[in-house]
Amino acid sequence: DQQVKQNSPSLSVQEGRISILNCDYTNSMFDYFLWYKKYPAEGPTFLISISSIKDKNEDGRFTVFLNKSAKHLSLHIVPSQPGDSAVYFCAASGIIQGAQKLVFGQGTRLTINP
Amino acid sequence: NAGVTQTPKFQVLKTGQSMTLQCAQDMNHEYMSWYRQDPGMGLRLIHYSVGAGITDQGEVPNGYNVSRSTTEDFPLRLLSAAPSQTSVYFCASSRDSDYGYTFGSGTRLTVV
């Protein structure tokens, strides 16, 4: 049972354009959402997060949008740069079965083309 | 540099062998977790700890043991390695449950 889903395994975007990565979740107990970025042979690095009491959080070129009613979040990168090419993981945190859990999606490989 | 240190970076085991993956953090974080990453599966939680002496099972705990005797260290033990445990393992730590986790660089394990 995949509680956090990233339905696009890969995404290719032209440099300078907007990259939009999507994530859906099923468990309404999740109350905090995070995006991680991962380069090959490295561990994931924290990128941006959003609490369930907000619908938008912005940090420089990165903006995360949360639609609680649709159980959907997205990460916007504007403008996209070649260094943004990486695998992006969406994660959701909440009290699941009595314990705080952090659940990850499958990841989306973003490629920025020059 | 402060952060999460995992050793070894690479390991090949024969089926049935045991080993311990080491994880240490120097940020005084209470929360520590072990994840495995497999193609198309994302990161799946194996075991986690909310403080020294406290551990609990995650999504895929079978075949793995953990202990947390100190705040700094959170080793993962494979009792009898199986080919299904071939994966990349990541250790992560956080100061609390809602803060972004800091990940180690991973251990690539192959079981033959």
PDB file of N, CA and C in Angstrom, chain A residues 20-112:
ATOM      1  N   ILE A  20       7.621  21.223 -12.819  1.00  0.00           N
ATOM      2  CA  ILE A  20       6.554  20.938 -11.860  1.00  0.00           C
ATOM      3  C   ILE A  20       6.569  19.452 -11.548  1.00  0.00           C
ATOM      4  N   LEU A  21       6.832  19.135 -10.291  1.00  0.00           N
ATOM      5  CA  LEU A  21       6.850  17.749  -9.847  1.00  0.00           C
ATOM      6  C   LEU A  21       5.643  17.523  -8.936  1.00  0.00           C
ATOM      7  N   ASN A  22       4.962  16.423  -9.146  1.00  0.00           N
ATOM      8  CA  ASN A  22       3.720  16.164  -8.434  1.00  0.00           C
ATOM      9  C   ASN A  22       3.805  14.986  -7.477  1.00  0.00           C
ATOM     10  N   CYS A  23       2.963  15.027  -6.465  1.00  0.00           N
ATOM     11  CA  CYS A  23       2.961  13.992  -5.432  1.00  0.00           C
ATOM     12  C   CYS A  23       1.543  13.876  -4.869  1.00  0.00           C
ATOM     13  N   ASP A  24       1.075  12.662  -4.687  1.00  0.00           N
ATOM     14  CA  ASP A  24      -0.236  12.419  -4.079  1.00  0.00           C
ATOM     15  C   ASP A  24      -0.076  11.541  -2.842  1.00  0.00           C
ATOM     16  N   TYR A  25      -0.926  11.767  -1.872  1.00  0.00           N
ATOM     17  CA  TYR A  25      -0.889  10.935  -0.678  1.00  0.00           C
ATOM     18  C   TYR A  25      -2.294  10.459  -0.335  1.00  0.00           C
ATOM     19  N   THR A  26      -2.365   9.387   0.443  1.00  0.00           N
ATOM     20  CA  THR A  26      -3.676   8.801   0.719  1.00  0.00           C
ATOM     21  C   THR A  26      -4.102   8.941   2.175  1.00  0.00           C
ATOM     22  N   ASN A  27      -3.142   9.095   3.074  1.00  0.00           N
ATOM     23  CA  ASN A  27      -3.464   9.095   4.498  1.00  0.00           C
ATOM     24  C   ASN A  27      -3.680  10.521   5.012  1.00  0.00           C
ATOM     25  N   SER A  28      -4.875  10.806   5.498  1.00  0.00           N
ATOM     26  CA  SER A  28      -5.187  12.154   5.973  1.00  0.00           C
ATOM     27  C   SER A  28      -4.496  12.490   7.298  1.00  0.00           C
ATOM     28  N   MET A  29      -3.809  11.512   7.896  1.00  0.00           N
ATOM     29  CA  MET A  29      -3.090  11.776   9.151  1.00  0.00           C
ATOM     30  C   MET A  29      -1.743  12.469   8.895  1.00  0.00           C
ATOM     31  N   PHE A  30      -1.300  12.506   7.656  1.00  0.00           N
ATOM     32  CA  PHE A  30      -0.066  13.226   7.360  1.00  0.00           C
ATOM     33  C   PHE A  30      -0.290  14.718   7.587  1.00  0.00           C
ATOM     34  N   ASP A  31       0.652  15.366   8.303  1.00  0.00           N
ATOM     35  CA  ASP A  31       0.470  16.779   8.581  1.00  0.00           C
ATOM     36  C   ASP A  31       1.698  17.623   8.238  1.00  0.00           C
ATOM     37  N   TYR A  32       2.677  17.012   7.645  1.00  0.00           N
ATOM     38  CA  TYR A  32       3.892  17.753   7.284  1.00  0.00           C
ATOM     39  C   TYR A  32       4.469  17.084   6.060  1.00  0.00           C
ATOM     40  N   PHE A  33       4.873  17.909   5.079  1.00  0.00           N
ATOM     41  CA  PHE A  33       5.304  17.356   3.800  1.00  0.00           C
ATOM     42  C   PHE A  33       6.648  17.962   3.412  1.00  0.00           C
ATOM     43  N   LEU A  34       7.500  17.110   2.839  1.00  0.00           N
ATOM     44  CA  LEU A  34       8.853  17.545   2.531  1.00  0.00           C
ATOM     45  C   LEU A  34       9.239  17.104   1.131  1.00  0.00           C
ATOM     46  N   TRP A  35      10.156  17.822   0.527  1.00  0.00           N
ATOM     47  CA  TRP A  35      10.769  17.424  -0.733  1.00  0.00           C
ATOM     48  C   TRP A  35      12.278  17.265  -0.504  1.00  0.00           C
ATOM     49  N   TYR A  36      12.808  16.180  -1.071  1.00  0.00           N
ATOM     50  CA  TYR A  36      14.229  15.904  -1.002  1.00  0.00           C
ATOM     51  C   TYR A  36      14.760  15.786  -2.424  1.00  0.00           C
ATOM     52  N   LYS A  37      16.025  16.137  -2.564  1.00  0.00           N
ATOM     53  CA  LYS A  37      16.712  16.071  -3.846  1.00  0.00           C
ATOM     54  C   LYS A  37      17.872  15.098  -3.690  1.00  0.00           C
ATOM     55  N   LYS A  38      18.078  14.238  -4.693  1.00  0.00           N
ATOM     56  CA  LYS A  38      19.136  13.249  -4.581  1.00  0.00           C
ATOM     57  C   LYS A  38      19.949  13.177  -5.866  1.00  0.00           C
ATOM     58  N   TYR A  39      21.272  13.366  -5.689  1.00  0.00           N
ATOM     59  CA  TYR A  39      22.208  13.153  -6.785  1.00  0.00           C
ATOM     60  C   TYR A  39      22.732  11.717  -6.705  1.00  0.00           C
ATOM     61  N   PRO A  40      23.210  11.165  -7.825  1.00  0.00           N
ATOM     62  CA  PRO A  40      23.763   9.802  -7.818  1.00  0.00           C
ATOM     63  C   PRO A  40      24.889   9.651  -6.796  1.00  0.00           C
ATOM     64  N   ALA A  41      24.917   8.520  -6.114  1.00  0.00           N
ATOM     65  CA  ALA A  41      25.963   8.164  -5.145  1.00  0.00           C
ATOM     66  C   ALA A  41      26.003   9.102  -3.941  1.00  0.00           C
ATOM     67  N   GLU A  42      24.931   9.850  -3.720  1.00  0.00           N
ATOM     68  CA  GLU A  42      24.839  10.690  -2.530  1.00  0.00           C
ATOM     69  C   GLU A  42      23.533  10.406  -1.807  1.00  0.00           C
ATOM     70  N   GLY A  43      23.474  10.804  -0.536  1.00  0.00           N
ATOM     71  CA  GLY A  43      22.219  10.694   0.179  1.00  0.00           C
ATOM     72  C   GLY A  43      21.281  11.819  -0.208  1.00  0.00           C
ATOM     73  N   PRO A  44      19.964  11.632   0.014  1.00  0.00           N
ATOM     74  CA  PRO A  44      19.006  12.708  -0.258  1.00  0.00           C
ATOM     75  C   PRO A  44      19.307  13.928   0.603  1.00  0.00           C
ATOM     76  N   THR A  45      19.065  15.101   0.064  1.00  0.00           N
ATOM     77  CA  THR A  45      19.225  16.333   0.834  1.00  0.00           C
ATOM     78  C   THR A  45      17.888  17.053   0.906  1.00  0.00           C
ATOM     79  N   PHE A  46      17.603  17.589   2.056  1.00  0.00           N
ATOM     80  CA  PHE A  46      16.345  18.285   2.304  1.00  0.00           C
ATOM     81  C   PHE A  46      16.271  19.545   1.450  1.00  0.00           C
ATOM     82  N   LEU A  47      15.115  19.767   0.815  1.00  0.00           N
ATOM     83  CA  LEU A  47      14.971  20.899  -0.085  1.00  0.00           C
ATOM     84  C   LEU A  47      14.005  21.940   0.477  1.00  0.00           C
ATOM     85  N   ILE A  48      12.794  21.544   0.732  1.00  0.00           N
ATOM     86  CA  ILE A  48      11.761  22.463   1.191  1.00  0.00           C
ATOM     87  C   ILE A  48      10.647  21.663   1.836  1.00  0.00           C
ATOM     88  N   SER A  49       9.900  22.290   2.732  1.00  0.00           N
ATOM     89  CA  SER A  49       8.812  21.589   3.403  1.00  0.00           C
ATOM     90  C   SER A  49       7.597  22.502   3.535  1.00  0.00           C
ATOM     91  N   ILE A  50       6.481  21.888   3.929  1.00  0.00           N
ATOM     92  CA  ILE A  50       5.266  22.658   4.154  1.00  0.00           C
ATOM     93  C   ILE A  50       4.422  21.961   5.214  1.00  0.00           C
ATOM     94  N   SER A  51       3.875  22.750   6.099  1.00  0.00           N
ATOM     95  CA  SER A  51       2.958  22.232   7.110  1.00  0.00           C
ATOM     96  C   SER A  51       1.552  22.159   6.522  1.00  0.00           C
ATOM     97  N   SER A  52       0.745  21.283   7.073  1.00  0.00           N
ATOM     98  CA  SER A  52      -0.613  21.112   6.561  1.00  0.00           C
ATOM     99  C   SER A  52      -1.508  22.320   6.837  1.00  0.00           C
ATOM    100  N   ILE A  53      -1.063  23.241   7.670  1.00  0.00           N
ATOM    101  CA  ILE A  53      -1.867  24.440   7.945  1.00  0.00           C
ATOM    102  C   ILE A  53      -1.627  25.513   6.876  1.00  0.00           C
ATOM    103  N   LYS A  54      -0.676  25.263   5.977  1.00  0.00           N
ATOM    104  CA  LYS A  54      -0.395  26.216   4.909  1.00  0.00           C
ATOM    105  C   LYS A  54      -0.747  25.602   3.565  1.00  0.00           C
ATOM    106  N   ASP A  55      -0.866  26.445   2.549  1.00  0.00           N
ATOM    107  CA  ASP A  55      -1.079  25.916   1.206  1.00  0.00           C
ATOM    108  C   ASP A  55       0.058  26.265   0.251  1.00  0.00           C
ATOM    109  N   LYS A  56       1.023  27.032   0.747  1.00  0.00           N
ATOM    110  CA  LYS A  56       2.146  27.423  -0.109  1.00  0.00           C
ATOM    111  C   LYS A  56       3.343  27.772   0.760  1.00  0.00           C
ATOM    112  N   ASN A  57       4.520  27.350   0.294  1.00  0.00           N
ATOM    113  CA  ASN A  57       5.761  27.767   0.932  1.00  0.00           C
ATOM    114  C   ASN A  57       6.802  27.996  -0.150  1.00  0.00           C
ATOM    115  N   GLU A  58       7.506  29.118  -0.041  1.00  0.00           N
ATOM    116  CA  GLU A  58       8.425  29.517  -1.099  1.00  0.00           C
ATOM    117  C   GLU A  58       9.823  29.705  -0.526  1.00  0.00           C
ATOM    118  N   ASP A  59      10.820  29.257  -1.291  1.00  0.00           N
ATOM    119  CA  ASP A  59      12.211  29.444  -0.896  1.00  0.00           C
ATOM    120  C   ASP A  59      13.033  29.630  -2.155  1.00  0.00           C
ATOM    121  N   GLY A  60      13.255  30.885  -2.514  1.00  0.00           N
ATOM    122  CA  GLY A  60      14.023  31.167  -3.724  1.00  0.00           C
ATOM    123  C   GLY A  60      13.312  30.668  -4.965  1.00  0.00           C
ATOM    124  N   ARG A  61      13.987  29.804  -5.734  1.00  0.00           N
ATOM    125  CA  ARG A  61      13.384  29.294  -6.968  1.00  0.00           C
ATOM    126  C   ARG A  61      12.391  28.160  -6.720  1.00  0.00           C
ATOM    127  N   PHE A  62      12.305  27.711  -5.485  1.00  0.00           N
ATOM    128  CA  PHE A  62      11.487  26.536  -5.161  1.00  0.00           C
ATOM    129  C   PHE A  62      10.217  26.946  -4.406  1.00  0.00           C
ATOM    130  N   THR A  63       9.084  26.439  -4.872  1.00  0.00           N
ATOM    131  CA  THR A  63       7.806  26.679  -4.208  1.00  0.00           C
ATOM    132  C   THR A  63       7.070  25.361  -4.096  1.00  0.00           C
ATOM    133  N   VAL A  64       6.549  25.083  -2.916  1.00  0.00           N
ATOM    134  CA  VAL A  64       5.738  23.885  -2.728  1.00  0.00           C
ATOM    135  C   VAL A  64       4.301  24.327  -2.479  1.00  0.00           C
ATOM    136  N   PHE A  65       3.380  23.671  -3.175  1.00  0.00           N
ATOM    137  CA  PHE A  65       1.946  23.934  -3.033  1.00  0.00           C
ATOM    138  C   PHE A  65       1.286  22.698  -2.442  1.00  0.00           C
ATOM    139  N   LEU A  66       0.370  22.918  -1.512  1.00  0.00           N
ATOM    140  CA  LEU A  66      -0.363  21.816  -0.894  1.00  0.00           C
ATOM    141  C   LEU A  66      -1.861  22.014  -1.079  1.00  0.00           C
ATOM    142  N   ASN A  67      -2.522  20.999  -1.616  1.00  0.00           N
ATOM    143  CA  ASN A  67      -3.976  20.984  -1.757  1.00  0.00           C
ATOM    144  C   ASN A  67      -4.496  19.847  -0.893  1.00  0.00           C
ATOM    145  N   LYS A  68      -4.903  20.182   0.329  1.00  0.00           N
ATOM    146  CA  LYS A  68      -5.300  19.153   1.292  1.00  0.00           C
ATOM    147  C   LYS A  68      -6.536  18.402   0.857  1.00  0.00           C
ATOM    148  N   SER A  69      -7.486  19.106   0.277  1.00  0.00           N
ATOM    149  CA  SER A  69      -8.731  18.433  -0.112  1.00  0.00           C
ATOM    150  C   SER A  69      -8.472  17.382  -1.186  1.00  0.00           C
ATOM    151  N   ALA A  70      -7.498  17.656  -2.059  1.00  0.00           N
ATOM    152  CA  ALA A  70      -7.156  16.689  -3.116  1.00  0.00           C
ATOM    153  C   ALA A  70      -6.054  15.753  -2.693  1.00  0.00           C
ATOM    154  N   LYS A  71      -5.489  15.959  -1.494  1.00  0.00           N
ATOM    155  CA  LYS A  71      -4.341  15.178  -1.007  1.00  0.00           C
ATOM    156  C   LYS A  71      -3.236  15.187  -2.068  1.00  0.00           C
ATOM    157  N   HIS A  72      -2.869  16.381  -2.462  1.00  0.00           N
ATOM    158  CA  HIS A  72      -1.902  16.551  -3.542  1.00  0.00           C
ATOM    159  C   HIS A  72      -0.948  17.680  -3.204  1.00  0.00           C
ATOM    160  N   LEU A  73       0.330  17.459  -3.491  1.00  0.00           N
ATOM    161  CA  LEU A  73       1.292  18.548  -3.386  1.00  0.00           C
ATOM    162  C   LEU A  73       2.171  18.574  -4.618  1.00  0.00           C
ATOM    163  N   SER A  74       2.722  19.738  -4.874  1.00  0.00           N
ATOM    164  CA  SER A  74       3.584  19.887  -6.038  1.00  0.00           C
ATOM    165  C   SER A  74       4.766  20.773  -5.685  1.00  0.00           C
ATOM    166  N   LEU A  75       5.838  20.548  -6.407  1.00  0.00           N
ATOM    167  CA  LEU A  75       7.052  21.353  -6.267  1.00  0.00           C
ATOM    168  C   LEU A  75       7.285  22.069  -7.588  1.00  0.00           C
ATOM    169  N   HIS A  76       7.394  23.396  -7.527  1.00  0.00           N
ATOM    170  CA  HIS A  76       7.671  24.200  -8.714  1.00  0.00           C
ATOM    171  C   HIS A  76       9.095  24.735  -8.621  1.00  0.00           C
ATOM    172  N   ILE A  77       9.830  24.590  -9.699  1.00  0.00           N
ATOM    173  CA  ILE A  77      11.186  25.136  -9.768  1.00  0.00           C
ATOM    174  C   ILE A  77      11.219  26.132 -10.929  1.00  0.00           C
ATOM    175  N   VAL A  78      11.470  27.406 -10.586  1.00  0.00           N
ATOM    176  CA  VAL A  78      11.489  28.450 -11.618  1.00  0.00           C
ATOM    177  C   VAL A  78      12.619  29.441 -11.359  1.00  0.00           C
ATOM    178  N   PRO A  79      13.502  29.719 -12.321  1.00  0.00           N
ATOM    179  CA  PRO A  79      13.656  28.974 -13.563  1.00  0.00           C
ATOM    180  C   PRO A  79      14.490  27.715 -13.328  1.00  0.00           C
ATOM    181  N   SER A  80      14.286  26.710 -14.128  1.00  0.00           N
ATOM    182  CA  SER A  80      15.045  25.463 -13.989  1.00  0.00           C
ATOM    183  C   SER A  80      16.473  25.661 -14.486  1.00  0.00           C
ATOM    184  N   GLN A  81      17.405  25.041 -13.753  1.00  0.00           N
ATOM    185  CA  GLN A  81      18.818  25.147 -14.103  1.00  0.00           C
ATOM    186  C   GLN A  81      19.410  23.740 -14.281  1.00  0.00           C
ATOM    187  N   PRO A  82      20.486  23.609 -15.044  1.00  0.00           N
ATOM    188  CA  PRO A  82      21.079  22.274 -15.243  1.00  0.00           C
ATOM    189  C   PRO A  82      21.421  21.565 -13.932  1.00  0.00           C
ATOM    190  N   GLY A  83      21.833  22.315 -12.908  1.00  0.00           N
ATOM    191  CA  GLY A  83      22.165  21.725 -11.614  1.00  0.00           C
ATOM    192  C   GLY A  83      20.970  21.155 -10.872  1.00  0.00           C
ATOM    193  N   ASP A  84      19.764  21.444 -11.371  1.00  0.00           N
ATOM    194  CA  ASP A  84      18.561  20.890 -10.765  1.00  0.00           C
ATOM    195  C   ASP A  84      18.317  19.448 -11.216  1.00  0.00           C
ATOM    196  N   SER A  85      19.060  18.973 -12.185  1.00  0.00           N
ATOM    197  CA  SER A  85      18.900  17.589 -12.644  1.00  0.00           C
ATOM    198  C   SER A  85      19.259  16.634 -11.510  1.00  0.00           C
ATOM    199  N   ALA A  86      18.288  15.857 -11.073  1.00  0.00           N
ATOM    200  CA  ALA A  86      18.449  14.970  -9.918  1.00  0.00           C
ATOM    201  C   ALA A  86      17.165  14.157  -9.778  1.00  0.00           C
ATOM    202  N   VAL A  87      17.158  13.273  -8.801  1.00  0.00           N
ATOM    203  CA  VAL A  87      15.922  12.575  -8.447  1.00  0.00           C
ATOM    204  C   VAL A  87      15.288  13.322  -7.272  1.00  0.00           C
ATOM    205  N   TYR A  88      14.001  13.597  -7.366  1.00  0.00           N
ATOM    206  CA  TYR A  88      13.282  14.316  -6.328  1.00  0.00           C
ATOM    207  C   TYR A  88      12.301  13.378  -5.632  1.00  0.00           C
ATOM    208  N   PHE A  89      12.406  13.340  -4.317  1.00  0.00           N
ATOM    209  CA  PHE A  89      11.505  12.518  -3.510  1.00  0.00           C
ATOM    210  C   PHE A  89      10.567  13.412  -2.728  1.00  0.00           C
ATOM    211  N   CYS A  90       9.313  13.075  -2.766  1.00  0.00           N
ATOM    212  CA  CYS A  90       8.310  13.690  -1.919  1.00  0.00           C
ATOM    213  C   CYS A  90       8.183  12.816  -0.664  1.00  0.00           C
ATOM    214  N   ALA A  91       7.959  13.419   0.501  1.00  0.00           N
ATOM    215  CA  ALA A  91       7.810  12.664   1.740  1.00  0.00           C
ATOM    216  C   ALA A  91       6.709  13.288   2.580  1.00  0.00           C
ATOM    217  N   ALA A  92       6.032  12.451   3.343  1.00  0.00           N
ATOM    218  CA  ALA A  92       4.950  12.908   4.210  1.00  0.00           C
ATOM    219  C   ALA A  92       5.178  12.388   5.619  1.00  0.00           C
ATOM    220  N   SER A  93       4.918  13.249   6.585  1.00  0.00           N
ATOM    221  CA  SER A  93       5.138  12.904   7.987  1.00  0.00           C
ATOM    222  C   SER A  93       3.833  12.996   8.762  1.00  0.00           C
ATOM    223  N   GLY A  94       3.659  12.068   9.713  1.00  0.00           N
ATOM    224  CA  GLY A  94       2.464  12.115  10.535  1.00  0.00           C
ATOM    225  C   GLY A  94       2.452  10.973  11.523  1.00  0.00           C
ATOM    226  N   ILE A  95       1.459  10.982  12.418  1.00  0.00           N
ATOM    227  CA  ILE A  95       1.291   9.898  13.379  1.00  0.00           C
ATOM    228  C   ILE A  95       0.529   8.773  12.686  1.00  0.00           C
ATOM    229  N   ILE A  96       1.229   7.688  12.419  1.00  0.00           N
ATOM    230  CA  ILE A  96       0.648   6.547  11.731  1.00  0.00           C
ATOM    231  C   ILE A  96       0.729   5.347  12.665  1.00  0.00           C
ATOM    232  N   GLN A  97      -0.402   4.765  12.958  1.00  0.00           N
ATOM    233  CA  GLN A  97      -0.459   3.605  13.861  1.00  0.00           C
ATOM    234  C   GLN A  97       0.260   3.899  15.171  1.00  0.00           C
ATOM    235  N   GLY A  98       0.034   5.092  15.705  1.00  0.00           N
ATOM    236  CA  GLY A  98       0.538   5.449  17.018  1.00  0.00           C
ATOM    237  C   GLY A  98       1.974   5.931  17.069  1.00  0.00           C
ATOM    238  N   ALA A  99       2.641   6.046  15.940  1.00  0.00           N
ATOM    239  CA  ALA A  99       4.029   6.485  15.944  1.00  0.00           C
ATOM    240  C   ALA A  99       4.276   7.479  14.814  1.00  0.00           C
ATOM    241  N   GLN A 100       5.221   8.391  15.064  1.00  0.00           N
ATOM    242  CA  GLN A 100       5.559   9.381  14.045  1.00  0.00           C
ATOM    243  C   GLN A 100       6.337   8.690  12.930  1.00  0.00           C
ATOM    244  N   LYS A 101       5.842   8.804  11.691  1.00  0.00           N
ATOM    245  CA  LYS A 101       6.503   8.155  10.567  1.00  0.00           C
ATOM    246  C   LYS A 101       6.771   9.177   9.463  1.00  0.00           C
ATOM    247  N   LEU A 102       7.816   8.925   8.687  1.00  0.00           N
ATOM    248  CA  LEU A 102       8.117   9.708   7.492  1.00  0.00           C
ATOM    249  C   LEU A 102       8.090   8.738   6.324  1.00  0.00           C
ATOM    250  N   VAL A 103       7.162   8.932   5.406  1.00  0.00           N
ATOM    251  CA  VAL A 103       6.954   8.015   4.293  1.00  0.00           C
ATOM    252  C   VAL A 103       7.328   8.713   2.988  1.00  0.00           C
ATOM    253  N   PHE A 104       8.113   8.025   2.160  1.00  0.00           N
ATOM    254  CA  PHE A 104       8.603   8.600   0.913  1.00  0.00           C
ATOM    255  C   PHE A 104       7.835   8.063  -0.291  1.00  0.00           C
ATOM    256  N   GLY A 105       7.783   8.899  -1.330  1.00  0.00           N
ATOM    257  CA  GLY A 105       7.309   8.448  -2.626  1.00  0.00           C
ATOM    258  C   GLY A 105       8.422   7.748  -3.379  1.00  0.00           C
ATOM    259  N   GLN A 106       8.108   7.314  -4.623  1.00  0.00           N
ATOM    260  CA  GLN A 106       9.052   6.515  -5.392  1.00  0.00           C
ATOM    261  C   GLN A 106      10.139   7.354  -6.045  1.00  0.00           C
ATOM    262  N   GLY A 107       9.931   8.655  -6.126  1.00  0.00           N
ATOM    263  CA  GLY A 107      10.909   9.534  -6.742  1.00  0.00           C
ATOM    264  C   GLY A 107      10.582   9.864  -8.188  1.00  0.00           C
ATOM    265  N   THR A 108      10.992  11.057  -8.627  1.00  0.00           N
ATOM    266  CA  THR A 108      10.878  11.505 -10.021  1.00  0.00           C
ATOM    267  C   THR A 108      12.239  11.995 -10.460  1.00  0.00           C
ATOM    268  N   ARG A 109      12.729  11.438 -11.569  1.00  0.00           N
ATOM    269  CA  ARG A 109      14.029  11.872 -12.098  1.00  0.00           C
ATOM    270  C   ARG A 109      13.806  13.080 -13.005  1.00  0.00           C
ATOM    271  N   LEU A 110      14.350  14.222 -12.588  1.00  0.00           N
ATOM    272  CA  LEU A 110      14.227  15.455 -13.363  1.00  0.00           C
ATOM    273  C   LEU A 110      15.492  15.686 -14.165  1.00  0.00           C
ATOM    274  N   THR A 111      15.318  15.919 -15.462  1.00  0.00           N
ATOM    275  CA  THR A 111      16.446  16.233 -16.336  1.00  0.00           C
ATOM    276  C   THR A 111      16.210  17.611 -16.933  1.00  0.00           C
ATOM    277  N   ILE A 112      17.175  18.504 -16.736  1.00  0.00           N
ATOM    278  CA  ILE A 112      17.084  19.854 -17.308  1.00  0.00           C
ATOM    279  C   ILE A 112      17.993  19.903 -18.532  1.00  0.00           C
TER     280      ILE A 112
END
